[in-house]
mmCIF file of C-alpha atoms in Angstrom:
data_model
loop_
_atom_site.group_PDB
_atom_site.id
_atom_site.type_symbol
_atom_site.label_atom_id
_atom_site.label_comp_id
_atom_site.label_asym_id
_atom_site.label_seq_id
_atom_site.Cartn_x
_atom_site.Cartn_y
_atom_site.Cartn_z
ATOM 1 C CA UNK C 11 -25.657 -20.129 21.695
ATOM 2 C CA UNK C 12 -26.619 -22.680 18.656
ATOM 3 C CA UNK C 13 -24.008 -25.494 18.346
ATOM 4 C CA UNK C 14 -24.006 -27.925 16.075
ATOM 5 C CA UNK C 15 -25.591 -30.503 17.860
ATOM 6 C CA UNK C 16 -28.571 -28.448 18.454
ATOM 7 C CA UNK C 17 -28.706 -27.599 14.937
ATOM 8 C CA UNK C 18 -28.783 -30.747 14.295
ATOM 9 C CA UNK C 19 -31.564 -31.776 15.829
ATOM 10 C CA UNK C 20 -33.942 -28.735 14.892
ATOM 11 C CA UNK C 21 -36.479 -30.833 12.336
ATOM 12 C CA UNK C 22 -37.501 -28.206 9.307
ATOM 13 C CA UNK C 23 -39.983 -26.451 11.208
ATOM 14 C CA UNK C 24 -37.888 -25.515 13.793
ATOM 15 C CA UNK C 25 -34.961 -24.582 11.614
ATOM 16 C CA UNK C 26 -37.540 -21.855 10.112
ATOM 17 C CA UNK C 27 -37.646 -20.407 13.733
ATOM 18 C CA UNK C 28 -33.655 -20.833 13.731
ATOM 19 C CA UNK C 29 -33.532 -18.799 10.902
ATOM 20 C CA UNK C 30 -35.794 -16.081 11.513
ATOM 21 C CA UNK C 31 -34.265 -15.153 15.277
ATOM 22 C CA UNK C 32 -30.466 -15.139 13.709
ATOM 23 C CA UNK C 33 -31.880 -12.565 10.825
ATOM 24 C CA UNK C 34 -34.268 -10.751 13.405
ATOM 25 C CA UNK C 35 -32.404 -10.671 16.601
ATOM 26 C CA UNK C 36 -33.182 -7.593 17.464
ATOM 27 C CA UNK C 37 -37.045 -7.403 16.959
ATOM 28 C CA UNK C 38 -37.153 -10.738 18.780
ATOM 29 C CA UNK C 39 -36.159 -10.299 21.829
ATOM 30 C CA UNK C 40 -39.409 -8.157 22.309
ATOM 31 C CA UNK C 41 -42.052 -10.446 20.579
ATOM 32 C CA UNK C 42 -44.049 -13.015 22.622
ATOM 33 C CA UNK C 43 -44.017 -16.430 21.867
ATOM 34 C CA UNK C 44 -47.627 -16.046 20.090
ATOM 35 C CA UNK C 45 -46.105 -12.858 17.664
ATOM 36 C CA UNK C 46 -42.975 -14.891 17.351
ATOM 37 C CA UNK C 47 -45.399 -17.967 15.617
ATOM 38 C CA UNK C 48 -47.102 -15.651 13.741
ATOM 39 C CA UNK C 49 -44.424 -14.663 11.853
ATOM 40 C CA UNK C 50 -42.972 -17.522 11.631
ATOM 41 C CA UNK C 51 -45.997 -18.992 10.183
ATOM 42 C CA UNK C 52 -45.651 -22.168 12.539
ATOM 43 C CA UNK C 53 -47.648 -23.372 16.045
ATOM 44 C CA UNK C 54 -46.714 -21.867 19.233
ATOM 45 C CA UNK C 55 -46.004 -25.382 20.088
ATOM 46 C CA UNK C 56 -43.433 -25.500 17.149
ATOM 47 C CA UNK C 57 -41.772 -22.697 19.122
ATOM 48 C CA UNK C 58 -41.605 -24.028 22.493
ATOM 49 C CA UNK C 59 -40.187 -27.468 21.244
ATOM 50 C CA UNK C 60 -37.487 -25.580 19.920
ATOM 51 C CA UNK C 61 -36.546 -23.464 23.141
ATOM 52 C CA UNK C 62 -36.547 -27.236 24.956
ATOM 53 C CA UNK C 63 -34.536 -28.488 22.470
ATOM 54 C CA UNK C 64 -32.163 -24.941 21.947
ATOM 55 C CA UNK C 65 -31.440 -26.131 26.295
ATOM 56 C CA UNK C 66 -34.023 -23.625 27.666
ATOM 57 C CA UNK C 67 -37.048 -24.484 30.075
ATOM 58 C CA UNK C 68 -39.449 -22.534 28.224
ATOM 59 C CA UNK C 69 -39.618 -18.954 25.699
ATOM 60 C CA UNK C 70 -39.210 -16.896 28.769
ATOM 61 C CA UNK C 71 -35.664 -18.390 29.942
ATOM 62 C CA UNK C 72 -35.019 -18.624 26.123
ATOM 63 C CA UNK C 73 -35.823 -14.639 25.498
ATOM 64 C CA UNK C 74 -34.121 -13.578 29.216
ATOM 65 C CA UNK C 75 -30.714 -15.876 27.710
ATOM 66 C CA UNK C 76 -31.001 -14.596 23.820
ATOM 67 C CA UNK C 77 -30.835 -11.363 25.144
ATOM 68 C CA UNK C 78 -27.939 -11.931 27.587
ATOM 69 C CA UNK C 79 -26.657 -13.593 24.364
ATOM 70 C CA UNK C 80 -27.053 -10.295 22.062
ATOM 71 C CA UNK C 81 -25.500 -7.985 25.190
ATOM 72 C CA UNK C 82 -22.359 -10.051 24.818
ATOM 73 C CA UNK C 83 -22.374 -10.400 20.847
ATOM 74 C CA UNK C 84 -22.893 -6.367 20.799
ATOM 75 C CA UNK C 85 -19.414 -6.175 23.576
ATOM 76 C CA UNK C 86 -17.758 -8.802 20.755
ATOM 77 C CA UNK C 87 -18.352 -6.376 18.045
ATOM 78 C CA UNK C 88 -17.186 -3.259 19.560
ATOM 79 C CA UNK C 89 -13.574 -4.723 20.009
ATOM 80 C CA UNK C 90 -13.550 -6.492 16.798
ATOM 81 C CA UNK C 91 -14.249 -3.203 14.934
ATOM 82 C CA UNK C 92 -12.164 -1.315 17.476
ATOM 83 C CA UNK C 93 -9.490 -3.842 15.944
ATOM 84 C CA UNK C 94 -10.314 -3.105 12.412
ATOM 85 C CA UNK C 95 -10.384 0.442 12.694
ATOM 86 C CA UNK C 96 -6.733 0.607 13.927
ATOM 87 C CA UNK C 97 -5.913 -1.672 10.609
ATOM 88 C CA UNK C 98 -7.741 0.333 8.509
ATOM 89 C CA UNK C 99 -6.037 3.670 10.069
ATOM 90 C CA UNK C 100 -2.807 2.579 9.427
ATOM 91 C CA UNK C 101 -3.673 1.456 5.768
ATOM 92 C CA UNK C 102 -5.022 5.053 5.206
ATOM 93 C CA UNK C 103 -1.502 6.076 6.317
ATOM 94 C CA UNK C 104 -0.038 3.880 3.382
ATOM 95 C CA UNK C 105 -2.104 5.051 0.796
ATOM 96 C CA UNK C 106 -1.326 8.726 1.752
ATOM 97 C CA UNK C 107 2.229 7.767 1.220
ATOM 98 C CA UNK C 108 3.755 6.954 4.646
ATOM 99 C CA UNK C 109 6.662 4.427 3.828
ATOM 100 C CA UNK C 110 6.987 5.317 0.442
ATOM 101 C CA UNK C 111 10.318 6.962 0.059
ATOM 102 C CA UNK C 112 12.127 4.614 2.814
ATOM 103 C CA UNK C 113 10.330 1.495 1.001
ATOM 104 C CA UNK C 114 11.797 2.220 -2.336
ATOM 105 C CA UNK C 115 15.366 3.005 -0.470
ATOM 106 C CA UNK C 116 15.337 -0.500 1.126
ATOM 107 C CA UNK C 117 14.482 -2.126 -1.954
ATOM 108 C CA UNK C 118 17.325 -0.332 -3.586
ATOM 109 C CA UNK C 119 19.980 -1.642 -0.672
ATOM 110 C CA UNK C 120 18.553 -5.464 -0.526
ATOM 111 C CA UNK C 121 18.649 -5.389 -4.537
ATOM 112 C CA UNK C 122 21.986 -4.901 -4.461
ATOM 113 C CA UNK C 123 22.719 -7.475 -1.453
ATOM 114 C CA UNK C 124 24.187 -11.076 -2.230
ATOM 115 C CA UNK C 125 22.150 -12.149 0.711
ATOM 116 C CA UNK C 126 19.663 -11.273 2.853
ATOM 117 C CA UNK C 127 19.043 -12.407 6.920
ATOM 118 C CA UNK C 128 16.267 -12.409 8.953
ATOM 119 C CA UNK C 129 16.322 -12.193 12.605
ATOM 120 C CA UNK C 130 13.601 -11.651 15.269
ATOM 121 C CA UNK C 131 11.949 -13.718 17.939
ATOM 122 C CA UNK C 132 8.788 -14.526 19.133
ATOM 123 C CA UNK C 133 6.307 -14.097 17.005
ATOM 124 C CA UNK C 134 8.542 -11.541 14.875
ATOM 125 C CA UNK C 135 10.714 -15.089 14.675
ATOM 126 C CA UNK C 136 8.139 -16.452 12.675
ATOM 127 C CA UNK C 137 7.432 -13.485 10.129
ATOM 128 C CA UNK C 138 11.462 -13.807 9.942
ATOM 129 C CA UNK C 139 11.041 -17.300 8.896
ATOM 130 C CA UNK C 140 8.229 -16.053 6.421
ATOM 131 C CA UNK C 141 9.670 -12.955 4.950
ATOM 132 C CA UNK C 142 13.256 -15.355 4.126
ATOM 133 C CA UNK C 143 10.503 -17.851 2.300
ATOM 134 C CA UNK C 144 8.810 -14.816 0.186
ATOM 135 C CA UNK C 145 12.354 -13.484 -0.780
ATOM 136 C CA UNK C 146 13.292 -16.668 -1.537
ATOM 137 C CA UNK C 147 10.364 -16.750 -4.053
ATOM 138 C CA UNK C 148 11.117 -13.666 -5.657
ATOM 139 C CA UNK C 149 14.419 -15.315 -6.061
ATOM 140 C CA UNK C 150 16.212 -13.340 -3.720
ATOM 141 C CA UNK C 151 18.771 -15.699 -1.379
ATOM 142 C CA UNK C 152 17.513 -15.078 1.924
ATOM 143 C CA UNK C 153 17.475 -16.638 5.378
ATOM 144 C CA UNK C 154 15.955 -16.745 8.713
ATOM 145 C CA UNK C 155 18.595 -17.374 11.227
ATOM 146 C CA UNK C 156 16.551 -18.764 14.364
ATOM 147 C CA UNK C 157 19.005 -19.202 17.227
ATOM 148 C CA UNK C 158 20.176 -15.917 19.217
ATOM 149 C CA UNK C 159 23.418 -17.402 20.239
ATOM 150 C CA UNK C 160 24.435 -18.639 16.180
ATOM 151 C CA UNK C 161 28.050 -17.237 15.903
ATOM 152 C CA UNK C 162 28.521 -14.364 13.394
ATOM 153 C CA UNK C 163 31.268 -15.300 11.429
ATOM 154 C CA UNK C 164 33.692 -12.683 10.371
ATOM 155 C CA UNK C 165 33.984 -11.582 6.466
ATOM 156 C CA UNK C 166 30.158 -11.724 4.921
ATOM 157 C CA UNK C 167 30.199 -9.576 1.885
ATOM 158 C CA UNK C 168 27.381 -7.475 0.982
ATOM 159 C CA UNK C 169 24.463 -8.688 3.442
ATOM 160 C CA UNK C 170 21.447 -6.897 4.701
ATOM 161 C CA UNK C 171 20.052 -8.000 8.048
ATOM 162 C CA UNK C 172 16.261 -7.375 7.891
ATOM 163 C CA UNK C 173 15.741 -7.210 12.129
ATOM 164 C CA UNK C 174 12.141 -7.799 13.456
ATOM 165 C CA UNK C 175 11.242 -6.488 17.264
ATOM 166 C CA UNK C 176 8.193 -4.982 17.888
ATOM 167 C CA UNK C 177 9.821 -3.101 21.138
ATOM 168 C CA UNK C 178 13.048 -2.405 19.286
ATOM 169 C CA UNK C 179 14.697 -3.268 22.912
ATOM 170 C CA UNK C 180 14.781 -7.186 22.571
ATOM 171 C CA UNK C 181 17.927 -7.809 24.210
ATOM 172 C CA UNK C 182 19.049 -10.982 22.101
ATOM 173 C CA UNK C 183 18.136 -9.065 18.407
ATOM 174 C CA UNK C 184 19.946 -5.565 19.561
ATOM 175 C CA UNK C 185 23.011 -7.439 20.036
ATOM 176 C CA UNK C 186 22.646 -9.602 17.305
ATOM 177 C CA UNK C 187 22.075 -6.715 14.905
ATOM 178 C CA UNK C 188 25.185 -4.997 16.539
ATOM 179 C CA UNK C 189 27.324 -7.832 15.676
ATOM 180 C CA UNK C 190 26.228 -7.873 12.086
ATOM 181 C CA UNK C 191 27.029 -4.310 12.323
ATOM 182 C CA UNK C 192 30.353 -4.668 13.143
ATOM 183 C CA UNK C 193 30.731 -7.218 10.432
ATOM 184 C CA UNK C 194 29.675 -3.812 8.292
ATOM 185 C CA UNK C 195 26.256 -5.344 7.211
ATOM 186 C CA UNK C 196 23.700 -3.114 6.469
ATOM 187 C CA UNK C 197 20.590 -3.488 9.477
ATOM 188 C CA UNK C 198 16.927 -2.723 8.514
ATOM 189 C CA UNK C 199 15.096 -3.065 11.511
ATOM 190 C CA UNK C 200 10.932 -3.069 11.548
ATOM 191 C CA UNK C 201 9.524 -1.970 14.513
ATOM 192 C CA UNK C 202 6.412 -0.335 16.318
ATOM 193 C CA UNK C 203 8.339 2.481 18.213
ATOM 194 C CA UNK C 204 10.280 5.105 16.251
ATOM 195 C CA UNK C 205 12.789 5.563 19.411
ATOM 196 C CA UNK C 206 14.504 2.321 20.039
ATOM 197 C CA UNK C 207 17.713 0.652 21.066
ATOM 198 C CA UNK C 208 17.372 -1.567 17.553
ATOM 199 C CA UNK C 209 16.132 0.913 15.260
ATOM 200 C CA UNK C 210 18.487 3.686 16.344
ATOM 201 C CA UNK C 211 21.621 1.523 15.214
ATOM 202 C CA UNK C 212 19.960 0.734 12.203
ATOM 203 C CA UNK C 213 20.831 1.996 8.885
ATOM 204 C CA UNK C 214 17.351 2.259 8.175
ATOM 205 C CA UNK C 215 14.206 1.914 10.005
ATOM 206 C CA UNK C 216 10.288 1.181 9.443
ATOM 207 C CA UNK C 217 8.018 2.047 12.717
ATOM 208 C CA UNK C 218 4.450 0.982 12.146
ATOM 209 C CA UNK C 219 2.855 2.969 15.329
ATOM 210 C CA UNK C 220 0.108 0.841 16.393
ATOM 211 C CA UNK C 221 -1.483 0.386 19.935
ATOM 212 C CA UNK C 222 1.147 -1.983 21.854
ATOM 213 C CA UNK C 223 -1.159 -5.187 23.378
ATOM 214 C CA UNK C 224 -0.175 -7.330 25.841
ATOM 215 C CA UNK C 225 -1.618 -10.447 27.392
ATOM 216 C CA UNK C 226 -1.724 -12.131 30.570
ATOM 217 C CA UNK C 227 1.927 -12.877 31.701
ATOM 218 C CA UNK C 228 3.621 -9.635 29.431
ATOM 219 C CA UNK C 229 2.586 -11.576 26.144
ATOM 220 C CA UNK C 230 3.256 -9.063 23.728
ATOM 221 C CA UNK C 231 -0.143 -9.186 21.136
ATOM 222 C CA UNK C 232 0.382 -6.321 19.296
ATOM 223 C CA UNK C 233 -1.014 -6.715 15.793
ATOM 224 C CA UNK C 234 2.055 -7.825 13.314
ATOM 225 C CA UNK C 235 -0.255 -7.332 10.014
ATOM 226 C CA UNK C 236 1.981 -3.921 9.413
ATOM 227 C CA UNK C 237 5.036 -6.324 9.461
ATOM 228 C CA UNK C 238 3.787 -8.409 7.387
ATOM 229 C CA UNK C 239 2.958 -5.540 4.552
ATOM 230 C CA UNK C 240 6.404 -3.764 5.160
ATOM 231 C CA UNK C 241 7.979 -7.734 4.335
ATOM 232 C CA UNK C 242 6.097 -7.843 1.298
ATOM 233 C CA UNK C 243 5.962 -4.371 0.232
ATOM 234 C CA UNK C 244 9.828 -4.449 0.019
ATOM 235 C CA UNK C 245 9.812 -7.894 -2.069
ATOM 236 C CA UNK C 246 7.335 -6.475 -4.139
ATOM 237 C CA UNK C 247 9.867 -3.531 -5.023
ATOM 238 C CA UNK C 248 12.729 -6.052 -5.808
#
């Protein structure tokens, strides 16, 4: 409602009635523009020079649009705790143990791997990418191998394939992981749903069970900040 450029321009009386509204919104959008001065402890004309310059006509579009304003912020709120709640949720589930056994046997299998791969797509692509990188930092040789179609050679020794689908059905990981396999690597796969085509060839499997979220055109937005604490939960174990 305030950018910059309006901010900007307020002089230092008018930043004083800039600061009250943000840390009263919800007592202002009853006062007049006389109990709004008042409290301030500036002119009512102070307060009307900064509803022209805020882009309003006058206090009464300015009080009529702050409160449309609030409605919306309010809406905002709701989703973005909505949000946070599931987070928190599935963090109460860690700390009353969920994971803990199958974290400490993963940590036990990659410790003993000569190498560890990283496959996914999407968005699970790139926390493949960043869970070879933290590996890699805990001094564990790991890699993130990006293209669906890279040919799996015959005769790796002692590999774990860490597989990343939130779906668990992503055509080009499934077969991917099945061709690892059959090269007898072991498969970790992390996923949201306990039932999958990818987790139930795995040797081992982490479901995170949060709300699946999708976007416009099926764009999967499903929060990956489980992922990301499964990644690092098993380095941290190494």
């Amino acid at each position: 409602m305030f950018n910059y450029e309006i901010l900007k321009s307020f002089n230092d009386m008018e930043m004083l009635v800039y600061d009250y509204i943000m840390k009263n919104k919800n007592v202002v959008k009853y006062m007049t523009v006389r109990e709004l001065a008042d409290e301030v402890h500036v002119s009512t004309a102070t307060v009307m020079r900064f509803c022209r310059k805020a882009g309003f006509d006058g206090y009464s579009e300015f009080k009529v649009k702050f409160k449309m304003y609030l409605e919306e912020e309010t809406k905002k709120n709701k989703k973005n705790n909505e949000d946070v709640k599931e987070i928190q949720e599935y963090f109460y589930k860690i700390g009353s143990g969920i994971h803990q056994k199958e974290l400490d046997e993963i940590a036990q299998v990659v410790r003993q791997a000569d190498q560890v791969i990283f496959i996914g797509l999407g968005t699970s692509g790139i926390l493949g990418k960043y869970g070879a990188r933290f590996f890699s930092n805990l001094r564990k040789f790991s890699q993130y191998i990006e293209d669906p179609y890279f040919p799996i050679m015959e005769g790796i020794k002692n590999a774990v394939v860490i597989a990343l689908s939130v779906s668990g059905e992503t055509e080009q990981i499934v077969q991917m992981a099945n061709d690892f396999k059959k090269n007898k690597c072991k498969i970790i796969s992390i996923t949201n749903k306990g039932t999958s085509t990818l987790s139930n060839l795995s040797d081992y499997n982490l479901t995170y069970y949060v709300t699946d979220h999708e976007h416009g055109n099926h764009v999967n937005t499903t929060t990956q900040i489980p992922v990301i604490y499964l990644i690092e939960a098993i380095g941290r174990r190494l």
